[in-house]
PDB file of N, CA and C in Angstrom:
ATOM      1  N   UNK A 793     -13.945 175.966 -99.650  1.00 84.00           N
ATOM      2  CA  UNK A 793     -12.735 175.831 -98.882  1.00 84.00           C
ATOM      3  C   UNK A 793     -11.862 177.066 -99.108  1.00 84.00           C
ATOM      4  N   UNK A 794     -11.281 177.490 -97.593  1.00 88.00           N
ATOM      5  CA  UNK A 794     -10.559 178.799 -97.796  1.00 88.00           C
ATOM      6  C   UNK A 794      -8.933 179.110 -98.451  1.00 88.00           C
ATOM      7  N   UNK A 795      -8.170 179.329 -99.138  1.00 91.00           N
ATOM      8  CA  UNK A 795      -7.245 179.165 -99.254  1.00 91.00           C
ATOM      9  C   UNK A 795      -5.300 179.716 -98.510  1.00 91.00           C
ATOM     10  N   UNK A 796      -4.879 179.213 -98.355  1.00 94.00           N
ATOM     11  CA  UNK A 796      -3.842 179.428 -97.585  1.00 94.00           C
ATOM     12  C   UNK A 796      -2.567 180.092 -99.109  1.00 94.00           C
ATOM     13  N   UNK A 797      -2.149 181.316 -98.871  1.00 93.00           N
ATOM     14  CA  UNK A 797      -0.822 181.524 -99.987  1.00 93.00           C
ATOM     15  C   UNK A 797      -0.024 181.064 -99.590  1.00 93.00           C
ATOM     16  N   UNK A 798       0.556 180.299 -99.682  1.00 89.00           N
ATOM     17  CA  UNK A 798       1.497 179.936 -99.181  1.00 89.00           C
ATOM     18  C   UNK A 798       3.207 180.800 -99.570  1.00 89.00           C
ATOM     19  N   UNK A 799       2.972 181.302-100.828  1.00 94.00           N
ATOM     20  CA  UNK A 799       4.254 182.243-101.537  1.00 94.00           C
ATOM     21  C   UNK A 799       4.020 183.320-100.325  1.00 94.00           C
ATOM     22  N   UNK A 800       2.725 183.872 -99.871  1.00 95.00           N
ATOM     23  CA  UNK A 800       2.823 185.560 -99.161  1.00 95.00           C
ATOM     24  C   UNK A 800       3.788 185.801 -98.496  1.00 95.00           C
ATOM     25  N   UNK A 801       4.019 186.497 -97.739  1.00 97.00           N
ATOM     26  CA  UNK A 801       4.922 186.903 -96.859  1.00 97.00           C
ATOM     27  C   UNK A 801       4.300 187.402 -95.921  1.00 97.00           C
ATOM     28  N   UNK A 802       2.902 187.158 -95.803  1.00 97.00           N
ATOM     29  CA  UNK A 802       2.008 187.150 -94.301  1.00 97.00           C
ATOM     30  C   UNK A 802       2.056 185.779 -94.184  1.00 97.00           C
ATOM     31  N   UNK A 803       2.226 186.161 -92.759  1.00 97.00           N
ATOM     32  CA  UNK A 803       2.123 184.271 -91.676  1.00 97.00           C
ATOM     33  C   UNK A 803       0.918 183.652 -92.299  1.00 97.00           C
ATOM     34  N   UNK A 804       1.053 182.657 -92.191  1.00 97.00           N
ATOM     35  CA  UNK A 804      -0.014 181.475 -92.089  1.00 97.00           C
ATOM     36  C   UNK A 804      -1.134 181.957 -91.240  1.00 97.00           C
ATOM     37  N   UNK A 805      -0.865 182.264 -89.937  1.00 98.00           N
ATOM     38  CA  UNK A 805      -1.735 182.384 -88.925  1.00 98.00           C
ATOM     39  C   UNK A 805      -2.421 183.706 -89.131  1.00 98.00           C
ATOM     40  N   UNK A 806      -1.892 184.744 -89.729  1.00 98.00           N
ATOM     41  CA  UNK A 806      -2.506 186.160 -89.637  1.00 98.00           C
ATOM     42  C   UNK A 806      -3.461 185.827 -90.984  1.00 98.00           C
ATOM     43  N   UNK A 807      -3.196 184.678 -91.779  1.00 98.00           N
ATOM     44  CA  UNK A 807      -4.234 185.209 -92.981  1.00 98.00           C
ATOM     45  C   UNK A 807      -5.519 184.372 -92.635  1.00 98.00           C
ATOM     46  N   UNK A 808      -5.768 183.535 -91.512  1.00 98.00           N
ATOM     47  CA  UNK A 808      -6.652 182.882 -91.195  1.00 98.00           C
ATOM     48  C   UNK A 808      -7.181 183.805 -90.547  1.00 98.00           C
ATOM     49  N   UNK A 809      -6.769 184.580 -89.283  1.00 98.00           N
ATOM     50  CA  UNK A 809      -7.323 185.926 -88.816  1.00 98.00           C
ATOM     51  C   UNK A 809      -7.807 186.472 -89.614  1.00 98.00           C
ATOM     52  N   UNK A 810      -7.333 186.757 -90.070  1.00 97.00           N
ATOM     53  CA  UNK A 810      -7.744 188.103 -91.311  1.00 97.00           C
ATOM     54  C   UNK A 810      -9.201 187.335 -92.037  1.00 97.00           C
ATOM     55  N   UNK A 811      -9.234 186.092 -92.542  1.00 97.00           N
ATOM     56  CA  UNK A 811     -10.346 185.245 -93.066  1.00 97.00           C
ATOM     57  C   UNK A 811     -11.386 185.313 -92.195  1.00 97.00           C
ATOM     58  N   UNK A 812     -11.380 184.991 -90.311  1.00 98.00           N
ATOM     59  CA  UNK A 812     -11.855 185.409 -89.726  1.00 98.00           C
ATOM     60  C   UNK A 812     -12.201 186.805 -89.047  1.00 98.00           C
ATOM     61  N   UNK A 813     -11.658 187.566 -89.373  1.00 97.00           N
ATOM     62  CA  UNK A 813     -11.807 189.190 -89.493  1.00 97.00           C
ATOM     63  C   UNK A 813     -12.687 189.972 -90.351  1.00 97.00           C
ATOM     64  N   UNK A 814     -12.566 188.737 -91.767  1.00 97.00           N
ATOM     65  CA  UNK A 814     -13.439 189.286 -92.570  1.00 97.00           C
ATOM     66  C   UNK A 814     -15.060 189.527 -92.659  1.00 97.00           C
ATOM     67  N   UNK A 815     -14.936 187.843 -91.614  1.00 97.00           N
ATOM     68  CA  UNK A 815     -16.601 187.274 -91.803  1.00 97.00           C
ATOM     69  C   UNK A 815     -16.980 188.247 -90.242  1.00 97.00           C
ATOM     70  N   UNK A 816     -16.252 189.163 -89.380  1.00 97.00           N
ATOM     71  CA  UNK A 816     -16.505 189.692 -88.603  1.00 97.00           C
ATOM     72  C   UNK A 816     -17.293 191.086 -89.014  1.00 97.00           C
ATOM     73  N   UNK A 817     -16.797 191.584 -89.869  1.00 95.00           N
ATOM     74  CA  UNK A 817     -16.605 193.275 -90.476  1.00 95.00           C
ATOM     75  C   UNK A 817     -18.231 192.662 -91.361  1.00 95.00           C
ATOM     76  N   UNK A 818     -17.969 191.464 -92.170  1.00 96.00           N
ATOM     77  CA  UNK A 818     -19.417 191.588 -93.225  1.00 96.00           C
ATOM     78  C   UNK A 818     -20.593 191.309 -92.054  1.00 96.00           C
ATOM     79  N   UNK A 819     -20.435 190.901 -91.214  1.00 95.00           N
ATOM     80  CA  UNK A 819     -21.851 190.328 -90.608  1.00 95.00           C
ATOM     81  C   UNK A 819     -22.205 189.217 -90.203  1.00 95.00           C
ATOM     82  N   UNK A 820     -21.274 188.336 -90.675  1.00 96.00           N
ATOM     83  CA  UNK A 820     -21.828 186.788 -91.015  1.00 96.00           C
ATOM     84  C   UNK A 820     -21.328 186.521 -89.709  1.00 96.00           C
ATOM     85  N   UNK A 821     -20.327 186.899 -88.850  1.00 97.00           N
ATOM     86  CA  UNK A 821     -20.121 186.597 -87.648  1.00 97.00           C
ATOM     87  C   UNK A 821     -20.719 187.595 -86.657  1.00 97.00           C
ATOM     88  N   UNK A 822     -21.463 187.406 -85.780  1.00 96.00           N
ATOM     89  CA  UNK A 822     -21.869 188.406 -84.966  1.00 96.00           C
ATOM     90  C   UNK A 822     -21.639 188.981 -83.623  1.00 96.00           C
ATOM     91  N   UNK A 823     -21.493 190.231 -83.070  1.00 96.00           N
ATOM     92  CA  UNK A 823     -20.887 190.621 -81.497  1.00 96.00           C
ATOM     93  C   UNK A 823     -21.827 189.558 -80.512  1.00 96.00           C
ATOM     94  N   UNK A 824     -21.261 188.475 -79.946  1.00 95.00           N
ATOM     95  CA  UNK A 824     -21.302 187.726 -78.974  1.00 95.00           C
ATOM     96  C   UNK A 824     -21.792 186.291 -79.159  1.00 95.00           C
ATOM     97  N   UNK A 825     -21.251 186.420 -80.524  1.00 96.00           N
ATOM     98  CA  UNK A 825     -22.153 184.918 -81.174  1.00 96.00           C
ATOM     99  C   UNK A 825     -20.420 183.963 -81.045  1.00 96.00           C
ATOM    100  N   UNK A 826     -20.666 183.152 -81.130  1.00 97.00           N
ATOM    101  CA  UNK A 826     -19.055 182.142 -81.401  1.00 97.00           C
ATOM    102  C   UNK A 826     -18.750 182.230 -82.679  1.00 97.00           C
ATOM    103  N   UNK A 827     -17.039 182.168 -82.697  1.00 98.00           N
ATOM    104  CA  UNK A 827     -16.493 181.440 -83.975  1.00 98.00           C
ATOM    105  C   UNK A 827     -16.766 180.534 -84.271  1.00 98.00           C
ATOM    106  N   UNK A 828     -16.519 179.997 -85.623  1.00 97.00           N
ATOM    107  CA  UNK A 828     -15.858 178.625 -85.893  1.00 97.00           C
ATOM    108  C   UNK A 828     -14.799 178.288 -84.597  1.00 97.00           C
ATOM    109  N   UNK A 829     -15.295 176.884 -84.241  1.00 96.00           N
ATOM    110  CA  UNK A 829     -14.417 176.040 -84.058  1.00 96.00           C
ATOM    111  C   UNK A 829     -13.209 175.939 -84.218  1.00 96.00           C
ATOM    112  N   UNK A 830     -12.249 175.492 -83.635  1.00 95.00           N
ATOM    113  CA  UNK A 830     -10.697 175.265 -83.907  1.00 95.00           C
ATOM    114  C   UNK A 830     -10.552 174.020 -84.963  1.00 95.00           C
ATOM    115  N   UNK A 831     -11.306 173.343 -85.160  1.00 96.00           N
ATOM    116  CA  UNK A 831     -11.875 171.796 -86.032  1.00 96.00           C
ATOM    117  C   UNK A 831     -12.280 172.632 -86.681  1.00 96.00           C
ATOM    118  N   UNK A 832     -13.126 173.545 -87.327  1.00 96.00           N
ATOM    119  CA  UNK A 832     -14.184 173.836 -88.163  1.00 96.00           C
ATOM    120  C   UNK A 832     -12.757 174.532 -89.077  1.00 96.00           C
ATOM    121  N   UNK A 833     -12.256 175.320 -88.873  1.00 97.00           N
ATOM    122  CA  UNK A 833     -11.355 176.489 -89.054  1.00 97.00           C
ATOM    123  C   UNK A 833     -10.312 175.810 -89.816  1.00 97.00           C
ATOM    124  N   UNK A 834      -9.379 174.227 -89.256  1.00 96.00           N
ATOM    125  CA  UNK A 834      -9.011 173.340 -90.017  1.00 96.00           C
ATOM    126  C   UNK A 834      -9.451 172.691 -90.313  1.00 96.00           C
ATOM    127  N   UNK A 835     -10.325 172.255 -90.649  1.00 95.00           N
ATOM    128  CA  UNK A 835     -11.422 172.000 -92.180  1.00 95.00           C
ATOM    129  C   UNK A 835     -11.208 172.798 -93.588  1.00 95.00           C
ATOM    130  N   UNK A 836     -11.761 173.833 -92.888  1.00 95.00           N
ATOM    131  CA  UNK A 836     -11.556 175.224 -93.835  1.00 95.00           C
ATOM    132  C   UNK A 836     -10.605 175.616 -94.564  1.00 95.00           C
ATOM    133  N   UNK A 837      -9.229 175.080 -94.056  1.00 94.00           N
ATOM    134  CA  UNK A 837      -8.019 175.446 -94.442  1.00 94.00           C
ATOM    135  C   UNK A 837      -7.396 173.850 -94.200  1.00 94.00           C
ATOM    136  N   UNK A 838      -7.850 173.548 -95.177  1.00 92.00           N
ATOM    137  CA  UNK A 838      -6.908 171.736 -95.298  1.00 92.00           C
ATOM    138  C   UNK A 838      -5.484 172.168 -95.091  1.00 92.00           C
ATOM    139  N   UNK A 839      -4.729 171.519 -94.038  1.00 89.00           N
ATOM    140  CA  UNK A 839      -3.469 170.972 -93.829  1.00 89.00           C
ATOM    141  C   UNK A 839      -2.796 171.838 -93.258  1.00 89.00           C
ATOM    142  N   UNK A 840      -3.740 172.613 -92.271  1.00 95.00           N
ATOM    143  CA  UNK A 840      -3.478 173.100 -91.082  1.00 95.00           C
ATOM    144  C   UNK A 840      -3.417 172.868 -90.041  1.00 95.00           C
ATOM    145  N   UNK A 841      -2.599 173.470 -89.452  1.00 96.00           N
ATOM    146  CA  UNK A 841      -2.191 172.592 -87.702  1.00 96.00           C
ATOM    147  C   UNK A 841      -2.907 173.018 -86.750  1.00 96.00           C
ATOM    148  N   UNK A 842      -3.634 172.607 -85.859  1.00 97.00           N
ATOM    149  CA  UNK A 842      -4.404 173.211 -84.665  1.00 97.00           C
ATOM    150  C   UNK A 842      -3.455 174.606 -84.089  1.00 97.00           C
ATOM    151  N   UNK A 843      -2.133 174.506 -83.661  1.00 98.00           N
ATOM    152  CA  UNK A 843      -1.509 175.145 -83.343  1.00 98.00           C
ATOM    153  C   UNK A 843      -1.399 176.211 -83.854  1.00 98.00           C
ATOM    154  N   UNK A 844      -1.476 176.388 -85.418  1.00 98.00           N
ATOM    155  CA  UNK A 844      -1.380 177.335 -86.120  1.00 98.00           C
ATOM    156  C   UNK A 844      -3.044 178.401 -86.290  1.00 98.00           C
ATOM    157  N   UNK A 845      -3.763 177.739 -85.872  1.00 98.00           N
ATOM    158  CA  UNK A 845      -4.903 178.247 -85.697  1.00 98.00           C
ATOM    159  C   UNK A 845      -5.429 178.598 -84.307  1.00 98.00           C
ATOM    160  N   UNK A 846      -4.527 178.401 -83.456  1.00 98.00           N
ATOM    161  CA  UNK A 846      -5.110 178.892 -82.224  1.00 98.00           C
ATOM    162  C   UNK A 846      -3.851 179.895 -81.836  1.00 98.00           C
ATOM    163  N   UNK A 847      -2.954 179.898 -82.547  1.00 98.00           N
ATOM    164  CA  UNK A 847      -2.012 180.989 -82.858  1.00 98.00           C
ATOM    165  C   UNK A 847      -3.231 182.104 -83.690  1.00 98.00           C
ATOM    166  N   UNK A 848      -3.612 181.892 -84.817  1.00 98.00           N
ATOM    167  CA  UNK A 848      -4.918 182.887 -85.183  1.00 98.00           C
ATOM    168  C   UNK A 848      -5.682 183.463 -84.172  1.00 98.00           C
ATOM    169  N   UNK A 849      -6.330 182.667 -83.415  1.00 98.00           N
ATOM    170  CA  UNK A 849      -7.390 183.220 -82.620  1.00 98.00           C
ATOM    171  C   UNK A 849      -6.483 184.009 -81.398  1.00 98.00           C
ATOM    172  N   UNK A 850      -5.430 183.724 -81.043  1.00 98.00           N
ATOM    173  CA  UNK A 850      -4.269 184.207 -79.930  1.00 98.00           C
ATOM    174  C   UNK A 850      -4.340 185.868 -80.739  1.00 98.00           C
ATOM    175  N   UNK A 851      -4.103 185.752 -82.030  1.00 98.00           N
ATOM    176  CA  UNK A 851      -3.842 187.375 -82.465  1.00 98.00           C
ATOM    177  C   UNK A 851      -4.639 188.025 -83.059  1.00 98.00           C
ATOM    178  N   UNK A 852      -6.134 187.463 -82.922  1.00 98.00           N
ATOM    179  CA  UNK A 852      -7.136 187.987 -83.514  1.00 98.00           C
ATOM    180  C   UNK A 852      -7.779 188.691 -81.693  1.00 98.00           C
ATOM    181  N   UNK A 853      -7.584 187.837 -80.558  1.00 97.00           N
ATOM    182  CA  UNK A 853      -7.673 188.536 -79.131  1.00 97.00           C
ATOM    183  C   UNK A 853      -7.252 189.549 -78.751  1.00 97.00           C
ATOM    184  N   UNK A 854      -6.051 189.442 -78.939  1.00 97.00           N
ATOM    185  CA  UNK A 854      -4.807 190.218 -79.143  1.00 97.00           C
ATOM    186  C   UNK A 854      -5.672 191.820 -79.749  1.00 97.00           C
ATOM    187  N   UNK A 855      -6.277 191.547 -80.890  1.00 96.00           N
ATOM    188  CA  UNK A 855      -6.638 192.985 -81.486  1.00 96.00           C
ATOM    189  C   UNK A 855      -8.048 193.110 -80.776  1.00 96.00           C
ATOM    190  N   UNK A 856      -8.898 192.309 -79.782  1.00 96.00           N
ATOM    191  CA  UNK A 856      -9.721 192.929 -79.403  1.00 96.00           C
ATOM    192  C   UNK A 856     -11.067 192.335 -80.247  1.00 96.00           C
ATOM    193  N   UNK A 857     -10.291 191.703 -81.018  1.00 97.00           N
ATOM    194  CA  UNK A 857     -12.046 191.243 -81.818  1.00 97.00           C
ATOM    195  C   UNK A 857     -12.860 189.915 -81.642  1.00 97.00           C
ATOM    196  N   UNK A 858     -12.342 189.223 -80.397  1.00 97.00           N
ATOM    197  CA  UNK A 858     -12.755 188.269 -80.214  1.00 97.00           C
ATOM    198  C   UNK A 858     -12.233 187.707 -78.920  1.00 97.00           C
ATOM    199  N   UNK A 859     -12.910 187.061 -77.764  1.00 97.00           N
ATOM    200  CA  UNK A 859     -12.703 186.970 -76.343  1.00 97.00           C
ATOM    201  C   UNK A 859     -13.092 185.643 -76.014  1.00 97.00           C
ATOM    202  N   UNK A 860     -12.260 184.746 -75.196  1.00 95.00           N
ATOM    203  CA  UNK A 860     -12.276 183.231 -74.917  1.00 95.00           C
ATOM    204  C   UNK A 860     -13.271 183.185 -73.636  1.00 95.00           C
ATOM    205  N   UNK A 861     -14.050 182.432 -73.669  1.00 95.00           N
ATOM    206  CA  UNK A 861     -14.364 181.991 -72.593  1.00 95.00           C
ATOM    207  C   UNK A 861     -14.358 180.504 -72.312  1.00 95.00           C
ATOM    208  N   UNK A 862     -13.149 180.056 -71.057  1.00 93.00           N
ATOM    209  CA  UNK A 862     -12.917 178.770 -70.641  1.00 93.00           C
ATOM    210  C   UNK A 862     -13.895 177.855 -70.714  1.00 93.00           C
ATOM    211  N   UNK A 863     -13.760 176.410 -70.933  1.00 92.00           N
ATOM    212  CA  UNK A 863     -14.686 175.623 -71.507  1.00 92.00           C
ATOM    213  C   UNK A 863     -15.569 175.856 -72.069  1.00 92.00           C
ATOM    214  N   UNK A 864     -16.024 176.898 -73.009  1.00 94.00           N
ATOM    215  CA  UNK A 864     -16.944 177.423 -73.843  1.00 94.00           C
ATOM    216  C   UNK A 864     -16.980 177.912 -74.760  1.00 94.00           C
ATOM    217  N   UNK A 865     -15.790 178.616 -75.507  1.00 95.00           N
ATOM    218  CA  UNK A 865     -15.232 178.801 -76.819  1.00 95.00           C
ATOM    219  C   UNK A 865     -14.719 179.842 -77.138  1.00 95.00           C
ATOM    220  N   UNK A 866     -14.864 180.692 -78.316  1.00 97.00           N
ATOM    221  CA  UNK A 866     -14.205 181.958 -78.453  1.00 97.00           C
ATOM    222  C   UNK A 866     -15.260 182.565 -79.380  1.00 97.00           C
ATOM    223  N   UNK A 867     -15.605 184.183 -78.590  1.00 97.00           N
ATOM    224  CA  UNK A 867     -16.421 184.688 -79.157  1.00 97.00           C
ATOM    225  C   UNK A 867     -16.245 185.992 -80.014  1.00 97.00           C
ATOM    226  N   UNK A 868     -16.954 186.369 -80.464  1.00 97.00           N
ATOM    227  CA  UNK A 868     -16.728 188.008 -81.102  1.00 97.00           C
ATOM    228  C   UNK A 868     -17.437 188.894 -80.132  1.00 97.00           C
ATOM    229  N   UNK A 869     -16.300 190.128 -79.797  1.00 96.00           N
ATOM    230  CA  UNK A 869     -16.077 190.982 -79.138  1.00 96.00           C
ATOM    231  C   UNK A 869     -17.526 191.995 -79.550  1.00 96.00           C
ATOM    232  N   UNK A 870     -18.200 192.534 -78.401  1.00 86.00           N
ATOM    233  CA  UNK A 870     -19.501 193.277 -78.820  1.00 86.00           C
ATOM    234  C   UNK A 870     -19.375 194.830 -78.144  1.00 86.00           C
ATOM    235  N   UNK A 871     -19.992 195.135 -78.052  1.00 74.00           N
ATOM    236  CA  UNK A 871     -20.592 196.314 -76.639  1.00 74.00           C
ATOM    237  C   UNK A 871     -20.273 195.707 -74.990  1.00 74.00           C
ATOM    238  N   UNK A 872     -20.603 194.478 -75.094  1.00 67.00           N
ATOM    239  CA  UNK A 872     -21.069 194.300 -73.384  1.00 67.00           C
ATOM    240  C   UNK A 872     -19.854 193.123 -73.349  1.00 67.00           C
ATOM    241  N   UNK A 873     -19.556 192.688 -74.223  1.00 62.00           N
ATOM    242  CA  UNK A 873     -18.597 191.434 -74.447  1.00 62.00           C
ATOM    243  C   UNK A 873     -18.966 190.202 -73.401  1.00 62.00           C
ATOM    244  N   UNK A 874     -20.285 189.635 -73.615  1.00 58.00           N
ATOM    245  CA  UNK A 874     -20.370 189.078 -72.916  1.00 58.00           C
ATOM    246  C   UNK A 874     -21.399 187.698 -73.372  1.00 58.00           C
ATOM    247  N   UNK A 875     -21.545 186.684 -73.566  1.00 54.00           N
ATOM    248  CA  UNK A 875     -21.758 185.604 -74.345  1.00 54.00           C
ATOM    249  C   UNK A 875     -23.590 185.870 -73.926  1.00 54.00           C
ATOM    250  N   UNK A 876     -24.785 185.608 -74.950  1.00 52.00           N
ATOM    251  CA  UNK A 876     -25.719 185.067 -74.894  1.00 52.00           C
ATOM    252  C   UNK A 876     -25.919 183.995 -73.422  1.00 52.00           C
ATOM    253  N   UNK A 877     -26.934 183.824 -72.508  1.00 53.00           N
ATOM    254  CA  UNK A 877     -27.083 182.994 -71.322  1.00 53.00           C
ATOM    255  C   UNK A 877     -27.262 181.571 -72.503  1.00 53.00           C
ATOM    256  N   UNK A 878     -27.910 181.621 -73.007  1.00 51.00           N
ATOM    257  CA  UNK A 878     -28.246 180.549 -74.241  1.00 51.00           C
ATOM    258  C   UNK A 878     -27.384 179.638 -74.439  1.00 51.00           C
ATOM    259  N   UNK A 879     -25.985 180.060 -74.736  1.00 47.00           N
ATOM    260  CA  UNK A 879     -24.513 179.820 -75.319  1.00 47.00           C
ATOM    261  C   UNK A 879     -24.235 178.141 -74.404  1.00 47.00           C
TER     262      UNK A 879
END
């Protein structure tokens, strides 16, 4: 389970980005594969608000590293940015 500082003086929402930023940069997330879930993500971070996590993914878009597609989820940003037919 991931932890939230709550003392920092980074938002709530940017350090879940950033958690998800991380697993972007090592590998473990891949260009055109999906995130975690908005459920999975608060799991991850007990006693988090949906809101506050889709505030994450809002400013993790925002930088380009990850792209929504309507009824289908949110992915990591690649070359072609464009989801697996599979998906």
């Amino acid at each position: 389970m991931a932890e939230i500082d709550h003392e920092s003086p980074t938002p709530v929402y940017q350090q879940i980005a950033a958690w998800v930023a991380e697993r972007i940069e090592s590998g473990q997330l891949q260009a055109n594969r999906p995130i975690p879930s908005e459920k999975t993500i608060m799991e991850e971070f007990e006693g988090v608000a949906r809101t506050t996590v889709r505030r994450a993914v809002k400013y993790l878009r925002d930088q380009g590293l990850v792209y929504t597609v309507p009824q289908r989820g949110t992915y990591v940003s690649g070359p072609d940015s464009t989801p697996p037919a599979d998906q």
